[in-house]
Structures are given as structure tokens and as C-alpha cells.
PDB file of C-alpha atoms in Angstrom:
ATOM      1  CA  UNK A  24      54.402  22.372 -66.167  1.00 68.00           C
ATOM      2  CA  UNK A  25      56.932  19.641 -67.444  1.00 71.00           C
ATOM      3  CA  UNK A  26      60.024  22.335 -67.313  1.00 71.00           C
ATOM      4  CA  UNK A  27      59.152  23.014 -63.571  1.00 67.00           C
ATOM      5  CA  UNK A  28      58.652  19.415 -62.795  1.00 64.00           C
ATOM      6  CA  UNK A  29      62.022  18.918 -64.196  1.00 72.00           C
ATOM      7  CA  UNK A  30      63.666  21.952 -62.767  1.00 65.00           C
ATOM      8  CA  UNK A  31      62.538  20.136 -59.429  1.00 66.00           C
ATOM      9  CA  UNK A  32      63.787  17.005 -60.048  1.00 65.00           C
ATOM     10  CA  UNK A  33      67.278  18.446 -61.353  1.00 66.00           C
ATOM     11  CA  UNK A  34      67.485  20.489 -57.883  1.00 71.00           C
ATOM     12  CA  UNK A  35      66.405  18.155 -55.285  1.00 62.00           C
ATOM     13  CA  UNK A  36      69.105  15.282 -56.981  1.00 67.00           C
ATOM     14  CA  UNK A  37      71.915  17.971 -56.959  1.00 63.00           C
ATOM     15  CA  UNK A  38      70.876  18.696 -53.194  1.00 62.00           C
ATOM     16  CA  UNK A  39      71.140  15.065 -52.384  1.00 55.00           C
ATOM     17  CA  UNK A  40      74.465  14.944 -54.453  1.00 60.00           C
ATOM     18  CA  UNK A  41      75.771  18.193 -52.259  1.00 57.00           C
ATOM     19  CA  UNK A  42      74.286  16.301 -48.909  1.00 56.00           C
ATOM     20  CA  UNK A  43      76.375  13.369 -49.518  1.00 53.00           C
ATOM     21  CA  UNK A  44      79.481  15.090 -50.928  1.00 49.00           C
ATOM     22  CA  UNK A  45      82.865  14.622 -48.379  1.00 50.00           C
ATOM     23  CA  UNK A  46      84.654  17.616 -47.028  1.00 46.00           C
ATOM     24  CA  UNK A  47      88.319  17.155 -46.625  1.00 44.00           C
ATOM     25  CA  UNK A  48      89.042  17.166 -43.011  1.00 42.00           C
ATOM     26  CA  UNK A  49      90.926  20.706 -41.419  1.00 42.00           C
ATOM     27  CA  UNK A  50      92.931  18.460 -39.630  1.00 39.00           C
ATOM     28  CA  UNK A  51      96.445  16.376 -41.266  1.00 38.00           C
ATOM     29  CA  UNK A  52      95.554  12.681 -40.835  1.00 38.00           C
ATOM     30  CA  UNK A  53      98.866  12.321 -37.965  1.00 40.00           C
ATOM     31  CA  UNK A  54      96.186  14.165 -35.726  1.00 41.00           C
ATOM     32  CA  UNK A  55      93.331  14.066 -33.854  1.00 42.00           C
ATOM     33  CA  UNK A  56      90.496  16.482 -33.749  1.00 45.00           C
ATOM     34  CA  UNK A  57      89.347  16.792 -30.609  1.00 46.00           C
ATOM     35  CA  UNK A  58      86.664  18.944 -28.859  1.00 50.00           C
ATOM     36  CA  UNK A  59      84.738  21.921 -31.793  1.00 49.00           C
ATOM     37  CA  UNK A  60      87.350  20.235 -34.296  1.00 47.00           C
ATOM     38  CA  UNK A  61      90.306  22.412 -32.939  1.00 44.00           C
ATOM     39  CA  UNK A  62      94.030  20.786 -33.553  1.00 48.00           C
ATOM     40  CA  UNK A  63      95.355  18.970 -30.719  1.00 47.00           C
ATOM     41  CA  UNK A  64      98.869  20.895 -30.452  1.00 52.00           C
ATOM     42  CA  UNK A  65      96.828  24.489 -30.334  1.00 81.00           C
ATOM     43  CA  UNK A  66      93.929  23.194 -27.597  1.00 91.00           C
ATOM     44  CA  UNK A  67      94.405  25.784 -24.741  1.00 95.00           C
ATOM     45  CA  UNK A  68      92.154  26.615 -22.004  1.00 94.00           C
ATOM     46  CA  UNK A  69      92.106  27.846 -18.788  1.00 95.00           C
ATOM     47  CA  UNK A  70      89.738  27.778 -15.484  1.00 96.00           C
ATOM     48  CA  UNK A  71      89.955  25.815 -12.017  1.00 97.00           C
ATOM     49  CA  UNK A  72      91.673  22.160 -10.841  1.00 96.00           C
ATOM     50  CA  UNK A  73      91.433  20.252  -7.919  1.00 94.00           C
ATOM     51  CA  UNK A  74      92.733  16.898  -7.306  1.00 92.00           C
ATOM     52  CA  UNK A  75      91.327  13.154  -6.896  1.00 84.00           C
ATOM     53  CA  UNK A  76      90.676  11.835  -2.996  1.00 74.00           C
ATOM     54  CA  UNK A  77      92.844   8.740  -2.149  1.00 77.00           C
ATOM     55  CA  UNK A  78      89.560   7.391  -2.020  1.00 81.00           C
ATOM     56  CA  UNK A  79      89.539   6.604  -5.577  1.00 85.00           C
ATOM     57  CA  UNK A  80      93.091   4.949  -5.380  1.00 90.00           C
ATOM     58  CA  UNK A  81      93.287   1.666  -7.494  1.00 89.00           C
ATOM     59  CA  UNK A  82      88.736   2.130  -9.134  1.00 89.00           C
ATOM     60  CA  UNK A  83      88.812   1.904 -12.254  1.00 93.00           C
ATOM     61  CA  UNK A  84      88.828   5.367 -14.380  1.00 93.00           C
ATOM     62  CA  UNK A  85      86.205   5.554 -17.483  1.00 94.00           C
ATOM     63  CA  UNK A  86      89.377   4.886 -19.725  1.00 93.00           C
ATOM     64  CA  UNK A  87      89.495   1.431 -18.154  1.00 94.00           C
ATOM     65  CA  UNK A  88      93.092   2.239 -16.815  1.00 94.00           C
ATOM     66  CA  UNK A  89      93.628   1.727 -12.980  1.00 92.00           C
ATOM     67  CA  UNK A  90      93.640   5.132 -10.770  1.00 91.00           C
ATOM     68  CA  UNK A  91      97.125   5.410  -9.072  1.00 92.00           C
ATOM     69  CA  UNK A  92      97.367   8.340  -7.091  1.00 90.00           C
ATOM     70  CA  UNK A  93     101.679   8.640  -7.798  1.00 93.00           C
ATOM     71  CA  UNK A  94     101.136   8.879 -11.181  1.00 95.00           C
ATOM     72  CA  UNK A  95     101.089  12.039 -13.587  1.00 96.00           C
ATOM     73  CA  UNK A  96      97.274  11.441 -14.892  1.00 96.00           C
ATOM     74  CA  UNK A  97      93.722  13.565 -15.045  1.00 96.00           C
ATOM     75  CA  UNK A  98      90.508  14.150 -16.187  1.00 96.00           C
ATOM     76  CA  UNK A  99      88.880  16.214 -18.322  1.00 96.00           C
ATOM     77  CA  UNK A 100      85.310  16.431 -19.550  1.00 96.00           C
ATOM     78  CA  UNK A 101      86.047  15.910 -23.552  1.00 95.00           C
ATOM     79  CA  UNK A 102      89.725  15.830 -24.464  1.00 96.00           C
ATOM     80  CA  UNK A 103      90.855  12.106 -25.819  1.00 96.00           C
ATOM     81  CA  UNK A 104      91.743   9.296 -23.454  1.00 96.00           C
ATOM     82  CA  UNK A 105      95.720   9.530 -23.714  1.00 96.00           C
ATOM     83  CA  UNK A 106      96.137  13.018 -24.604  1.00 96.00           C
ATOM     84  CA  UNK A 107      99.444  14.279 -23.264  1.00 97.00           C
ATOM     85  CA  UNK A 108      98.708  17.820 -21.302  1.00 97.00           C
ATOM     86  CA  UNK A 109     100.655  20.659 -20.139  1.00 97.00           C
ATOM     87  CA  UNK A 110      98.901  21.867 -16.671  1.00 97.00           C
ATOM     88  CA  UNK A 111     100.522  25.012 -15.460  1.00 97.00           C
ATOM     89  CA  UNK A 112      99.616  26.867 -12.272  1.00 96.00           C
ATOM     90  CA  UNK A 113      98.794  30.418 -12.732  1.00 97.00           C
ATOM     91  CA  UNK A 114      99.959  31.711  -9.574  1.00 96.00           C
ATOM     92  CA  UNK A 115     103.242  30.079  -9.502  1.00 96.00           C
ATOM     93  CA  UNK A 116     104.205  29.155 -13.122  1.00 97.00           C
ATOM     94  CA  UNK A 117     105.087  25.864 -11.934  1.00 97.00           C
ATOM     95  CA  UNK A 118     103.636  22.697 -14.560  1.00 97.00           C
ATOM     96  CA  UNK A 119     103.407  19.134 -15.050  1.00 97.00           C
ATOM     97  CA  UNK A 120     102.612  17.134 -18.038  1.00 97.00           C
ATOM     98  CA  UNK A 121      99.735  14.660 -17.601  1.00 97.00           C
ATOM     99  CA  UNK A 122      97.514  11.919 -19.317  1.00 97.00           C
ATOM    100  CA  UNK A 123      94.120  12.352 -19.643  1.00 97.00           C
ATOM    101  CA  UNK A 124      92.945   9.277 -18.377  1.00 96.00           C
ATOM    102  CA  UNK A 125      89.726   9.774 -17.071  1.00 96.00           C
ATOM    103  CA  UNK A 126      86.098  11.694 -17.280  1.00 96.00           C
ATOM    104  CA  UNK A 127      85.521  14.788 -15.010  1.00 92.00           C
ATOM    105  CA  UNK A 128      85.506  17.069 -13.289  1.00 93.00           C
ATOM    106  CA  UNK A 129      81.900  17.095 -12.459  1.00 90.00           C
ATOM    107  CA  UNK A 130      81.981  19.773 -10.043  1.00 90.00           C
ATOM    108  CA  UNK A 131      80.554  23.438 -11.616  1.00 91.00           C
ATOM    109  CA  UNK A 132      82.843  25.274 -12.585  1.00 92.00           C
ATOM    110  CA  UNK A 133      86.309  23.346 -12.639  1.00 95.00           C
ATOM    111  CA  UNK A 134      87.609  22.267 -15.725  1.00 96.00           C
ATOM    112  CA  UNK A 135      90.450  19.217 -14.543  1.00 96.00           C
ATOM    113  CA  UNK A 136      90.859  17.060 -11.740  1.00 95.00           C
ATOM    114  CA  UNK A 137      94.852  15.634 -11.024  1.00 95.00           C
ATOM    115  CA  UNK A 138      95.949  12.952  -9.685  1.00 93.00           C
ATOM    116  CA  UNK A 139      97.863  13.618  -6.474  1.00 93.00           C
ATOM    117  CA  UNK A 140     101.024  13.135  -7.271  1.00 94.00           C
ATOM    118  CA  UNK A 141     100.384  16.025 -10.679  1.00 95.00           C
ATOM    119  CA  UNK A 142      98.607  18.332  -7.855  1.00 95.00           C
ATOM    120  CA  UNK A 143     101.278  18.296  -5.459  1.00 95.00           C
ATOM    121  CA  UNK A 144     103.840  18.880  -8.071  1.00 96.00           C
ATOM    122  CA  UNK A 145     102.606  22.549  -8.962  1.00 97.00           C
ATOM    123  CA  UNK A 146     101.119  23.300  -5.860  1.00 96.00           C
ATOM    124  CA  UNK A 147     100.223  22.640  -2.447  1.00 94.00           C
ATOM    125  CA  UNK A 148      97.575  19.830  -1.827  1.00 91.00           C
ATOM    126  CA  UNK A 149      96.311  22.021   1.200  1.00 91.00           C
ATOM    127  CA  UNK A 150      94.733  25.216  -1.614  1.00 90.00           C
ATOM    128  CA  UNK A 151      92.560  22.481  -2.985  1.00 90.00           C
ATOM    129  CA  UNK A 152      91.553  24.278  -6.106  1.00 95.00           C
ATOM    130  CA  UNK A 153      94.035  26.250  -7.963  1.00 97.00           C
ATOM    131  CA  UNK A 154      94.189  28.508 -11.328  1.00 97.00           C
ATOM    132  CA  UNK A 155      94.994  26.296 -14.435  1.00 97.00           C
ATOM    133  CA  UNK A 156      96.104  27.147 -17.871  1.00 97.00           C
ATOM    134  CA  UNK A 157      96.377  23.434 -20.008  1.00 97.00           C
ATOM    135  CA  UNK A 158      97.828  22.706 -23.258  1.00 97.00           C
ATOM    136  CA  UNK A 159      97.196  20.027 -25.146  1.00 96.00           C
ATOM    137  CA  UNK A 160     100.746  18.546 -26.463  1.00 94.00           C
ATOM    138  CA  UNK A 161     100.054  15.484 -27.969  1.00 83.00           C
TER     139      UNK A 161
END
């Protein structure tokens, strides 16, 4: 009875030990992880934009940064505030590079909203919602 009382003991510290054990990171410490621990520089994904009313010209975004409608900015549901992306218009191969500056879309189904100024600099603002391929670049 002693040797399985001790057998127990022995296991249950070395699961404790394992528990509190550090894993080195999959990431080099210059970068970022960012969304399901994938490396900034290889975040790609693809889906639907649209592009921020002038309503919402000079709030405040969730970053605490001021909206400005002229500038190259957007937002996206997870990446890091100040990520650098590439957006790049499916139909036309046209892109822009933007900061993700903000928290959205939060419309089904869309996966960025631009500012005005990004939008209208790959596409026309009259489409609305256009095909998206982003790339995270920094």
C-alpha cells in the first residue's frame, strides 16, 4: 500500500512540475503573435470589405486614435492595433497598405472595414463591398 501511495505522490508532483514547465515561444521575440499564434509576416486571409460612413469622421476608434476618413487606416476583428496591412482587391489587383486601427467589422460576413480614403484607392466607393485578400506586413 506504501509503494502505491508513493507511486501517487511521485506522479501527481511530476504532473504539477510538467503543468508549470515553459514552452519556448514559435515565434522570434522581434515579433508578434497574433490571432491562433500564426507569425505576423505570413497572416493572410481573404473574404469581404466595405468602408467607414463619414459619419464616424473625427469618434474615437477602440485604439483610442482619432477616425480621419483621408487616412490609410482599418479595422479588423483580432489583428494588433498598429499592424501594417496589405489590402488588395481581387477583382482589380489594385492595393493599399493600411493600419489597423480599430475593432470591426461587425457586419456577418465581412472581414475589414477601410477608411475612405484606403476604399477609394482600390476601388470605387459606389460597389460598397468588394473582394479582399490582406496581408499582414508588419
Amino acid at each position: 500500500m506504501r509503494f502505491v501511495f508513493k507511486a501517487l505522490v511521485v506522479i501527481f508532483i511530476s504532473t504539477l512540475m510538467w503543468g508549470c514547465s515553459t514552452v519556448k515561444p514559435t515565434h522570434t521575440p522581434t515579433q508578434s503573435p497574433t490571432p491562433n499564434n500564426v507569425e505576423r509576416a505570413a497572416y493572410v486571409e481573404t473574404g469581404k470589405a466595405s468602408f467607414y460612413a463619414e459619419e464616424h469622421q473625427s469618434k474615437k476608434t477602440a485604439s483610442g486614435e482619432i477616425y480621419d476618413y483621408q487616412l490609410n487606416t482599418a479595422a479588423h476583428k483580432t489583428l494588433p492595433f498598429g499592424s501594417q496591412v496589405r489590402v488588395t482587391n481581387v477583382d482589380n489587383g489594385k492595393s493599399v497598405v493600411v493600419k489597423i486601427n480599430d475593432r470591426g467589422p461587425f457586419i456577418k460576413n465581412r472581414i475589414l472595414d477601410l477608411s475612405k480614403a484606403a476604399f477609394k484607392s482600390i476601388a470605387d466607393t459606389s460597389s460598397g463591398v468588394i473582394e479582399i485578400k490582406i496581408e499582414v506586413i508588419e
